[in-house]
Amino acid sequence: MVKTLPKTDVVIAGVGWSGGIIAAELTKAGLNVVGLERGKERKTEDYFMVHDELRYALRYELFQDLSKETITFRSNEKIRALPMRSYGSFLIGTGLGGSGVHWNGHTYRFLPYDFQIRSKTIERYGKNKLPPGMSIQDWGITYDELEPYYDKFEKTAGISGSPNPLGGKRSNPYPTPPMKKSPSLQKFTDVATRLNLHPYPLPSANLSENYTNPDGIARVACQYCGYCERFGCEYGAKADPVVTVIPVANKTGKFEIRSHSDVRRVIHKGGKATGVMYIDVTTGEEIIQPADIVVVASYVFNNTRLLLLSGLGKPYDPSTGKGAIGKNYAYQVVKGGAAGFFEKEQFNTYAGAGALGVSLDDYNGDNFDHSNLNFIHGGVITLAQAGARPIQNNPVPSGTATWGKEFKANSLKYANQSLSIGSQGSSMSYQHHYLDLDPTYKDAFGDPLIRITFDFEEQDRELAKFLALKSSEIMKEMGADHIDYLKDLGPYEIMTYQSTHNTGGVIMGANAGDSAINNYCQMWDADNVFVVGASSFPQNAGYNPTNTVGALAYRTAEGILSYRKKGGLLV
Ligand SMILES: Cc1cc2nc3c(=O)[nH]c(=O)nc-3n(C[C@H](O)[C@H](O)[C@H](O)COP(=O)(O)OP(=O)(O)OC[C@H]3O[C@@H](n4cnc5c(N)ncnc54)[C@H](O)[C@@H]3O)c2cc1C
Ligand code: SF4
């Protein structure tokens, strides 16, 4: 029998950065909040001395168990999708703090162009610049409107950096100074400056110095341990929800975290949610948690899936482009980098931090003329030094055998004599790239898995080649003796890790016709449901997403407090 609990003010499905920020802001304002998290609780002590690359980086200790729940993937609508049975292209977080626990901490702001991409592109290049099928749209919010919320997230996390010379206006400097620059980062900076580019320190959520944030949370500086991406931080130096926002919510006495609680449905009636139904995965018990307001913060895939499973909002129909839930799934184009091999120089890149690096935006957004190019937008170019760990660090120049004596010799030789410039190409949305419920495959509870239909387009192929060429030019100037870079992108494949920067599915916009939520992440079709995370991005930018996710979560919290007073749609 289903158990029904007493009503709460707000229930949140998923407690990562999105859910954690909202919990902190609402409980500080006096609301009672229940956070339902399907994974386990976590704390900094869990990561003491766990520099175990095999366990965390290769066996994915902190990630969703794909044997219980996964996604299915196909490259177009004509073929059957198959389940992702082992990790490849991206990783999916689980547990308290979500992916915020094992992220790198690259904390960029999107460019002003990103938020008005459709109108700005048409204004500068004309309507014909957008190829048939590309379904990009303005966000319904501008950079200037979001700026105060970026500022808030950066202060909470203590972001270390100095301003991007080609970025949007800032109301304040970064709360902490940039991280240290290693010799290879200094070399990249010098070379980029010589090439008349505009390098700046990668904005980092790994603290450059001890810091106390506006909520009174004190954290210590990063030790450059190099076991950051895919690992939790044993010092609390990496900003994550467990060491920043969740303690603030807990301290109010108004936040109840229920871990091992897998939300299955948003319950609704007459255009309003009445609560959620979840399963206590330790007992199998079905439980209803009634609430005045429901916040869905369970990442791109489950945000979309929960709404589709719950029959909330209009499912997207790719044949007409109508409907909203599942619309505009986008990803990223990360193969436009360049690997450089040096015969005489050593770089000692085994030391590093998740977000240690130098970036430039000369080829990002609309910072350069696209009139004679077959693509729009661009991507950030970065030399990062995250820490080359012993198992996965096997850089060998092209032409080296993939196993045996030659491979061993070259991988030893170049372990310390190679550098890699990376790029994160933006990803535009298309009518036939979307998420829906898989008709065949189900999760451990018997619910359909979410299905991705996606492939790279001409836009992506051109962009990747362009960024790879630019990266190789910088690498050449850095003096590499051998340079490998992409010549042809090929189709998207789900086996190789690229980035966990999936976006879309529950997108925001200026009106209900072309989006699922408004710019407070409030559902047009159910005004007491707020859906937060990168699912709200109408297309993807040329950066990592989390600063924008955090900023939107702060704005959503403000919206919920105002909704609590006035009711109705906030826009
Ligand atoms: C290895 C890695 C490195 C990354 N590095 C960067 C970086 O450097 N910079 C950057 O900007 N971004 C980075 N990201 C992405 C970043 O981690 C995410 O953008 C961010 O954490 C998203 O926060 P979120 O709260 O929206 O979602 P999540 O962190 O995914 O949190 C969602 C939570 O919901 C829970 N959940 C899901 N379904 C249910 C359900 N049905 N019921 C209850 N709970 C549920 C999950 O368990 C999870 O805890 C990285 C990601 C990975 C995996
Ligand atoms: S690199 Fe710095 S922030 Fe990252 S895990 Fe190590 S000490 Fe923590």
XYZ file of C-alpha atoms and ligand atoms in Angstrom:
632
model
C 0.000 0.000 0.000
C 1.216 3.505 -0.801
C 2.051 5.567 2.284
C 1.115 9.284 2.274
C 3.159 11.661 4.458
C 2.148 15.057 5.880
C 2.380 17.951 3.429
C 5.483 20.145 3.203
C 5.953 23.587 1.619
C 8.398 22.428 -1.037
C 9.645 19.047 -2.206
C 12.790 18.803 -4.341
C 13.552 15.791 -6.557
C 17.371 15.479 -6.720
C 19.912 17.221 -4.481
C 22.899 18.350 -6.571
C 23.900 21.974 -7.219
C 20.416 22.835 -8.542
C 18.452 21.226 -5.700
C 21.006 22.234 -3.047
C 20.974 25.950 -3.927
C 17.200 26.038 -3.929
C 17.030 24.188 -0.595
C 19.465 26.683 0.983
C 17.673 29.788 -0.279
C 14.142 28.604 0.571
C 14.966 27.308 4.044
C 16.813 30.561 4.864
C 13.560 32.326 3.978
C 11.649 30.089 6.430
C 10.077 27.473 4.149
C 10.008 23.796 5.056
C 11.761 21.778 2.376
C 12.102 18.034 1.807
C 14.984 16.954 -0.482
C 14.552 13.525 -2.063
C 17.833 12.118 -3.347
C 17.974 8.689 -4.981
C 21.622 8.068 -4.003
C 23.382 7.981 -0.656
C 24.495 10.778 1.663
C 28.107 11.920 1.375
C 30.657 13.883 3.352
C 34.229 15.136 2.894
C 35.662 12.373 5.163
C 34.536 9.787 2.569
C 37.403 10.956 0.351
C 40.349 10.887 2.809
C 43.314 9.272 0.995
C 41.267 7.880 -1.853
C 43.673 8.662 -4.657
C 42.605 5.419 -6.285
C 42.408 5.999 -10.022
C 41.118 2.531 -10.818
C 38.234 2.710 -8.353
C 37.066 6.268 -9.049
C 38.184 7.241 -12.552
C 37.943 3.918 -14.358
C 35.350 2.001 -12.347
C 33.149 5.043 -11.734
C 32.591 4.669 -7.986
C 30.565 7.877 -7.704
C 28.289 7.455 -10.717
C 24.811 6.179 -11.479
C 24.614 2.381 -11.597
C 23.860 1.677 -15.260
C 22.566 -1.810 -14.506
C 19.596 -0.223 -12.692
C 18.977 2.805 -14.871
C 20.578 4.108 -18.041
C 19.749 5.951 -21.259
C 19.222 4.578 -24.737
C 20.815 6.162 -27.764
C 20.325 6.250 -31.524
C 21.781 8.577 -34.117
C 18.539 9.061 -36.060
C 14.829 8.295 -35.964
C 14.982 5.464 -38.480
C 16.879 3.070 -36.232
C 16.254 1.361 -32.913
C 18.020 2.851 -29.902
C 20.231 0.657 -27.718
C 20.961 1.031 -24.001
C 24.272 2.522 -22.817
C 25.540 -0.467 -20.783
C 28.920 0.977 -19.817
C 30.132 4.548 -19.482
C 31.624 6.373 -22.437
C 30.648 9.759 -23.854
C 29.372 11.233 -20.572
C 29.004 10.257 -16.896
C 25.864 10.598 -14.776
C 26.112 11.608 -11.134
C 24.165 10.200 -8.226
C 24.102 10.683 -4.460
C 23.975 13.785 -2.299
C 25.639 16.662 -4.135
C 25.139 14.940 -7.514
C 27.817 15.547 -10.141
C 28.855 18.617 -8.162
C 30.927 16.272 -5.968
C 33.149 14.935 -8.737
C 33.117 17.804 -11.241
C 36.296 19.667 -12.232
C 35.122 23.126 -11.267
C 35.519 25.011 -14.573
C 33.149 27.874 -13.839
C 32.647 30.039 -16.923
C 29.881 32.530 -17.532
C 28.144 32.205 -20.890
C 28.588 35.093 -23.325
C 25.855 37.740 -23.815
C 25.497 36.380 -27.395
C 24.493 32.946 -26.041
C 21.250 34.200 -24.531
C 20.124 36.031 -27.683
C 21.757 33.799 -30.228
C 18.893 33.576 -32.704
C 18.109 37.289 -32.884
C 21.780 38.377 -32.801
C 22.787 35.895 -35.541
C 19.937 37.001 -37.811
C 20.702 40.656 -37.067
C 24.357 40.304 -38.135
C 24.243 37.671 -40.903
C 20.612 37.424 -42.045
C 18.087 34.580 -41.710
C 19.800 32.356 -44.286
C 22.744 31.863 -41.947
C 20.600 29.361 -40.003
C 20.468 26.026 -41.872
C 17.147 24.162 -42.278
C 16.264 22.150 -39.178
C 18.350 24.218 -36.759
C 15.952 25.090 -33.926
C 17.981 27.504 -31.794
C 16.100 30.166 -29.863
C 16.683 33.081 -27.520
C 16.448 32.175 -23.852
C 13.874 34.766 -22.800
C 16.499 36.220 -20.459
C 19.581 38.319 -21.241
C 23.101 38.097 -19.844
C 22.586 41.409 -18.020
C 19.453 40.071 -16.321
C 21.275 36.925 -15.208
C 24.477 38.714 -14.139
C 23.527 39.282 -10.467
C 22.817 35.557 -10.106
C 26.168 34.602 -11.664
C 27.726 36.916 -9.105
C 25.844 35.129 -6.327
C 26.900 31.652 -7.399
C 30.516 32.718 -7.800
C 30.527 34.159 -4.271
C 28.946 31.030 -2.783
C 31.494 28.789 -4.493
C 34.446 31.200 -4.030
C 35.428 31.122 -7.689
C 39.080 31.942 -8.355
C 39.821 33.972 -11.445
C 40.366 37.265 -13.180
C 37.969 38.720 -15.775
C 37.651 37.323 -19.272
C 38.691 40.228 -21.558
C 36.095 39.131 -24.150
C 33.309 38.237 -21.710
C 30.168 40.097 -20.588
C 30.234 42.919 -18.035
C 30.801 41.956 -14.409
C 29.368 43.756 -11.393
C 32.192 42.467 -9.153
C 35.634 40.892 -9.421
C 35.986 37.168 -8.707
C 35.856 36.539 -4.947
C 39.311 34.903 -4.921
C 42.437 35.479 -7.083
C 43.403 33.135 -9.945
C 45.125 29.833 -9.217
C 48.890 29.419 -9.657
C 50.275 29.236 -13.184
C 52.475 26.246 -14.015
C 55.315 26.634 -16.580
C 53.190 25.127 -19.378
C 50.290 27.497 -18.585
C 52.695 30.422 -18.609
C 54.032 29.280 -21.964
C 50.489 29.057 -23.394
C 49.697 32.547 -22.034
C 52.854 34.046 -23.568
C 52.286 32.403 -26.933
C 48.592 33.355 -27.105
C 49.450 36.954 -26.214
C 52.117 36.992 -28.947
C 49.456 35.784 -31.394
C 47.240 38.746 -30.391
C 44.752 36.470 -28.627
C 43.215 37.188 -25.206
C 44.192 34.504 -22.650
C 42.820 34.565 -19.098
C 43.006 32.162 -16.119
C 40.319 29.492 -16.239
C 37.668 30.510 -13.635
C 38.019 27.772 -11.038
C 35.932 26.292 -8.244
C 39.149 24.854 -6.725
C 39.953 27.556 -4.178
C 43.177 29.504 -4.780
C 43.251 30.590 -1.115
C 41.318 30.022 2.109
C 37.888 31.622 1.778
C 34.726 32.310 3.778
C 31.606 32.831 1.672
C 28.634 35.179 2.368
C 26.770 32.304 4.103
C 29.679 32.002 6.568
C 31.003 28.736 5.088
C 34.813 28.574 5.464
C 36.915 26.377 3.161
C 40.640 25.808 2.633
C 42.811 26.290 -0.444
C 43.371 23.627 -3.108
C 46.488 21.416 -2.789
C 46.817 20.756 -6.563
C 46.522 17.030 -5.852
C 45.468 16.132 -9.404
C 42.764 13.671 -8.267
C 39.845 16.005 -8.834
C 37.684 15.189 -11.847
C 35.728 11.988 -11.014
C 36.857 12.241 -7.332
C 35.468 14.022 -4.280
C 37.848 16.540 -2.644
C 39.311 15.387 0.667
C 39.964 18.980 1.754
C 36.656 20.599 0.791
C 38.734 22.916 -1.412
C 36.599 22.110 -4.443
C 33.243 23.888 -4.214
C 30.531 21.276 -4.186
C 26.978 21.322 -2.818
C 27.882 19.148 0.193
C 30.444 21.667 1.476
C 28.620 24.889 0.496
C 24.832 25.063 0.181
C 23.589 21.865 1.855
C 25.090 22.753 5.299
C 23.384 26.151 5.051
C 20.005 24.491 4.466
C 20.676 21.971 7.253
C 21.547 24.697 9.742
C 18.076 26.261 9.424
C 16.481 23.094 10.828
C 13.949 23.326 8.001
C 15.559 20.984 5.523
C 14.980 17.264 5.610
C 17.158 15.170 3.307
C 15.815 11.744 2.477
C 18.498 9.765 0.676
C 17.811 6.479 -1.187
C 14.531 8.065 -2.301
C 13.920 7.648 -6.019
C 11.222 9.961 -7.324
C 9.023 8.192 -9.877
C 6.204 10.653 -10.585
C 5.099 14.238 -10.079
C 1.468 13.957 -9.025
C -0.797 16.638 -10.449
C -4.415 17.595 -10.889
C -6.038 20.421 -12.851
C -2.737 22.061 -13.877
C -1.185 22.009 -10.372
C 1.187 19.545 -8.777
C 0.070 18.113 -5.446
C 3.355 16.379 -4.598
C 5.546 13.503 -5.739
C 5.535 9.734 -5.487
C 8.875 8.123 -4.654
C 10.278 4.729 -3.748
C 12.453 4.137 -0.707
C 15.013 1.972 -2.490
C 16.133 0.337 0.763
C 12.655 -1.118 1.420
C 10.843 -0.883 -1.924
C 8.070 1.093 -0.234
C 6.069 3.571 -2.373
C 5.586 6.895 -0.630
C 3.658 10.038 -1.519
C 5.116 13.343 -0.356
C 2.455 16.060 -0.773
C 3.780 19.623 -1.236
C 2.616 23.103 -2.237
C 5.522 23.462 -4.649
C 7.482 20.804 -6.547
C 11.048 21.419 -7.735
C 12.443 18.958 -10.268
C 16.264 19.075 -10.107
C 17.288 15.581 -11.191
C 19.579 16.487 -14.153
C 18.771 16.739 -17.866
C 17.737 13.120 -18.367
C 15.532 12.583 -15.341
C 14.068 16.087 -15.441
C 12.718 15.256 -18.895
C 11.833 11.666 -18.032
C 9.959 12.551 -14.843
C 7.750 15.019 -16.707
C 7.082 12.560 -19.539
C 6.336 9.704 -17.120
C 4.061 12.002 -15.103
C 2.150 13.303 -18.145
C 3.071 16.868 -17.230
C 3.535 19.372 -20.103
C 3.155 18.604 -23.801
C 5.551 15.961 -25.156
C 7.696 17.179 -28.049
C 6.781 15.922 -31.519
C 9.845 15.968 -33.815
C 7.736 15.589 -36.968
C 5.984 18.932 -36.382
C 8.435 20.662 -34.012
C 5.447 21.246 -31.684
C 5.226 20.375 -27.984
C 7.973 21.038 -25.479
C 9.009 18.181 -23.202
C 12.057 16.535 -24.759
C 12.733 19.363 -27.221
C 16.201 20.631 -28.245
C 18.539 18.077 -26.699
C 22.066 19.348 -27.392
C 25.547 18.190 -26.469
C 29.007 19.556 -27.239
C 31.803 19.345 -29.844
C 35.006 18.718 -27.905
C 37.302 17.101 -30.443
C 38.631 20.362 -31.873
C 41.828 20.354 -29.815
C 45.498 19.613 -30.542
C 48.010 17.294 -28.861
C 51.644 18.411 -28.962
C 54.692 16.164 -28.431
C 58.023 17.716 -27.436
C 61.443 16.095 -27.924
C 63.341 18.249 -25.451
C 60.944 19.885 -23.003
C 59.437 18.335 -19.859
C 56.274 19.651 -18.217
C 55.527 17.568 -15.090
C 51.782 17.691 -15.657
C 51.083 15.015 -13.029
C 50.537 17.869 -10.576
C 47.415 19.890 -11.229
C 43.840 20.657 -10.239
C 40.431 20.017 -11.798
C 40.067 23.581 -13.042
C 43.677 24.711 -13.393
C 44.156 26.219 -16.831
C 44.302 29.185 -19.169
C 41.523 29.873 -21.682
C 40.746 32.195 -24.558
C 37.487 33.201 -26.211
C 38.720 34.729 -29.461
C 36.967 31.864 -31.323
C 33.910 31.576 -29.087
C 30.376 32.962 -29.515
C 30.257 35.732 -32.098
C 33.637 37.186 -31.074
C 34.860 36.679 -34.664
C 33.364 37.181 -38.107
C 31.394 34.171 -39.368
C 30.418 35.707 -42.746
C 32.577 33.291 -44.728
C 32.277 30.328 -42.388
C 29.790 27.450 -42.652
C 28.910 27.504 -38.992
C 27.775 29.856 -36.268
C 29.105 30.243 -32.717
C 32.415 28.657 -31.654
C 34.025 27.422 -28.467
C 36.475 28.179 -25.678
C 40.079 27.022 -26.232
C 41.995 25.956 -23.124
C 45.261 24.524 -21.975
C 44.341 22.773 -18.741
C 46.469 20.977 -16.196
C 44.109 18.715 -14.294
C 46.799 16.238 -13.238
C 47.996 13.446 -15.556
C 47.231 10.311 -13.529
C 49.287 7.136 -14.020
C 46.765 4.759 -15.613
C 44.905 6.900 -18.114
C 47.809 9.124 -19.102
C 49.254 7.427 -22.195
C 49.866 10.143 -24.767
C 51.515 8.813 -27.914
C 51.986 10.542 -31.270
C 49.890 9.362 -34.229
C 51.466 6.477 -36.059
C 52.485 4.716 -32.818
C 51.261 1.116 -32.551
C 48.300 0.848 -30.155
C 49.973 -1.918 -28.083
C 53.306 -3.638 -27.544
C 56.900 -2.465 -27.270
C 56.594 0.722 -29.333
C 53.481 1.836 -27.494
C 55.150 1.268 -24.108
C 58.315 3.104 -25.123
C 56.439 6.125 -26.494
C 53.986 6.329 -23.648
C 56.883 6.419 -21.169
C 58.801 8.930 -23.237
C 55.948 11.354 -23.721
C 54.254 11.027 -20.299
C 55.994 14.250 -19.295
C 56.760 15.609 -22.749
C 53.351 16.274 -24.178
C 50.614 18.893 -23.792
C 47.035 18.954 -24.953
C 45.067 22.038 -25.962
C 41.347 21.389 -25.640
C 38.270 23.130 -26.949
C 34.608 23.000 -26.044
C 32.599 23.689 -29.162
C 29.038 24.870 -28.713
C 26.164 22.626 -29.787
C 23.178 24.005 -31.654
C 19.734 22.465 -31.338
C 17.939 20.792 -34.231
C 14.348 19.716 -34.783
C 15.381 16.043 -34.925
C 17.637 16.033 -31.846
C 15.437 15.273 -28.852
C 14.646 13.135 -25.810
C 11.632 10.837 -25.446
C 10.639 7.631 -23.663
C 12.158 4.487 -25.107
C 9.440 2.097 -26.360
C 11.498 -1.041 -25.563
C 13.918 -0.681 -22.659
C 12.964 -0.176 -19.008
C 14.716 0.609 -15.703
C 14.797 -1.591 -12.590
C 11.347 -0.292 -11.573
C 9.772 -1.136 -14.955
C 9.588 2.474 -16.221
C 10.743 3.314 -19.773
C 14.283 4.652 -20.096
C 14.924 8.052 -21.628
C 15.973 7.840 -25.285
C 18.430 10.225 -26.970
C 18.205 10.870 -30.714
C 21.272 12.845 -31.733
C 24.112 13.090 -34.240
C 26.668 15.681 -35.297
C 25.562 17.992 -38.112
C 27.510 19.874 -40.810
C 27.673 22.809 -38.349
C 29.505 20.595 -35.820
C 31.908 19.154 -38.387
C 32.902 22.596 -39.653
C 33.221 24.002 -36.145
C 35.372 21.094 -34.917
C 37.762 21.433 -37.868
C 38.023 25.179 -37.335
C 38.774 24.889 -33.602
C 41.260 22.064 -34.195
C 43.156 24.182 -36.714
C 43.256 27.167 -34.345
C 44.433 24.929 -31.477
C 47.137 23.423 -33.679
C 48.392 26.891 -34.656
C 48.843 27.770 -30.992
C 50.534 24.435 -30.324
C 52.924 25.027 -33.224
C 53.881 28.391 -31.800
C 54.484 26.660 -28.456
C 57.239 24.702 -30.159
C 55.817 21.171 -30.302
C 57.823 18.839 -32.549
C 54.846 16.723 -33.517
C 51.209 17.869 -33.478
C 48.091 15.733 -33.830
C 44.752 17.357 -34.461
C 41.380 16.437 -35.880
C 40.930 16.516 -39.652
C 37.386 15.141 -39.824
C 34.850 14.853 -36.987
C 32.840 11.825 -38.201
C 29.522 10.780 -36.616
C 28.805 11.146 -32.896
C 29.623 7.971 -31.002
C 28.698 7.228 -27.430
C 31.738 5.119 -26.458
C 34.485 7.758 -26.011
C 34.359 10.217 -23.117
C 33.702 13.722 -24.435
C 31.941 15.861 -21.830
C 29.061 15.615 -19.373
C 27.516 18.740 -20.795
C 24.163 17.479 -21.986
C 21.486 20.147 -22.307
C 17.827 20.660 -23.204
C 14.647 18.638 -22.868
C 12.799 21.118 -20.627
C 13.867 24.367 -22.242
C 13.159 27.953 -21.296
C 11.836 30.667 -23.570
C 9.890 33.888 -23.768
C 6.543 32.227 -24.398
C 4.655 28.996 -23.859
C 4.502 28.177 -27.588
C 8.143 27.239 -27.974
C 9.294 26.307 -24.475
C 8.399 24.316 -21.356
C 9.407 26.847 -18.699
C 9.793 30.600 -18.282
C 12.955 32.380 -17.165
C 12.246 31.496 -13.504
C 12.290 27.812 -14.545
C 8.550 27.748 -13.803
C 6.444 25.438 -15.967
C 4.045 27.246 -18.239
C 1.612 24.318 -17.831
C 1.800 23.956 -14.022
C 2.761 27.116 -12.175
C 3.790 25.374 -8.936
C 6.358 23.157 -10.694
C 9.910 24.476 -11.223
C 12.338 22.468 -13.356
C 15.968 23.407 -12.797
C 19.289 22.442 -14.401
C 20.898 22.371 -17.835
C 17.665 20.831 -19.152
C 16.546 24.459 -19.379
C 19.180 25.496 -21.962
C 17.577 25.963 -25.416
C 20.962 25.046 -26.990
C 24.473 24.659 -25.599
C 27.225 27.258 -25.364
C 30.973 26.795 -25.920
C 31.690 26.342 -22.189
C 30.948 24.111 -19.207
C 27.411 24.653 -17.917
C 27.449 24.824 -14.133
C 27.902 28.542 -13.499
C 24.769 29.083 -15.596
C 22.974 26.194 -13.845
C 23.850 27.738 -10.469
C 22.810 31.244 -11.526
C 19.464 29.968 -12.788
C 18.933 28.028 -9.544
C 19.394 31.250 -7.543
C 16.927 33.014 -9.821
C 14.464 30.132 -9.478
C 14.663 30.327 -5.672
C 13.836 34.022 -5.867
C 10.943 33.203 -8.201
C 9.582 30.538 -5.843
C 9.574 32.981 -2.920
C 7.700 35.500 -5.016
C 5.291 32.771 -6.244
C 4.662 31.809 -2.622
C 3.422 35.341 -1.964
C 1.524 36.130 -5.172
C 0.851 32.830 -6.980
C 0.383 32.586 -10.741
C 2.885 32.716 -13.560
C 5.865 34.950 -12.738
C 6.355 36.044 -16.350
C 33.207 14.134 -14.422
C 32.447 15.418 -14.566
C 33.134 16.632 -14.616
C 32.433 17.825 -14.752
N 33.129 18.998 -14.749
C 32.468 20.165 -14.893
C 33.161 21.409 -14.879
O 34.372 21.468 -14.729
N 32.452 22.551 -15.027
C 31.102 22.538 -15.190
O 30.510 23.608 -15.356
N 30.417 21.369 -15.164
C 31.063 20.191 -15.021
N 30.369 19.029 -14.989
C 28.907 19.092 -15.044
C 28.356 19.445 -13.668
O 28.761 18.481 -12.758
C 26.829 19.550 -13.751
O 26.499 20.593 -14.662
C 26.192 19.903 -12.427
O 26.699 19.133 -11.385
C 24.686 19.715 -12.577
O 24.039 19.937 -11.350
P 22.532 19.492 -11.175
O 22.184 19.686 -9.755
O 21.683 20.179 -12.178
O 22.498 17.940 -11.555
P 23.239 16.714 -10.796
O 24.492 17.141 -10.191
O 23.259 15.586 -11.769
O 22.239 16.383 -9.607
C 21.029 15.751 -9.833
C 20.722 14.885 -8.639
O 19.432 14.308 -8.849
C 19.452 12.979 -8.396
N 18.366 12.261 -9.077
C 18.263 11.935 -10.391
N 17.106 11.297 -10.616
C 16.453 11.231 -9.430
C 15.195 10.709 -9.035
N 14.373 10.102 -9.901
N 14.839 10.808 -7.732
C 15.671 11.425 -6.815
N 16.876 11.917 -7.152
C 17.243 11.846 -8.445
C 20.833 12.476 -8.773
O 21.183 11.346 -8.006
C 21.682 13.696 -8.483
O 22.190 13.700 -7.176
C 31.028 17.813 -14.849
C 30.338 16.599 -14.779
C 31.039 15.402 -14.648
C 30.270 14.125 -14.579
S 42.895 19.375 -7.058
Fe 42.432 20.744 -5.345
S 40.205 20.981 -5.358
Fe 40.701 19.209 -6.645
S 40.507 17.435 -5.278
Fe 42.700 18.088 -5.235
S 42.848 19.528 -3.501
Fe 40.664 19.275 -3.987
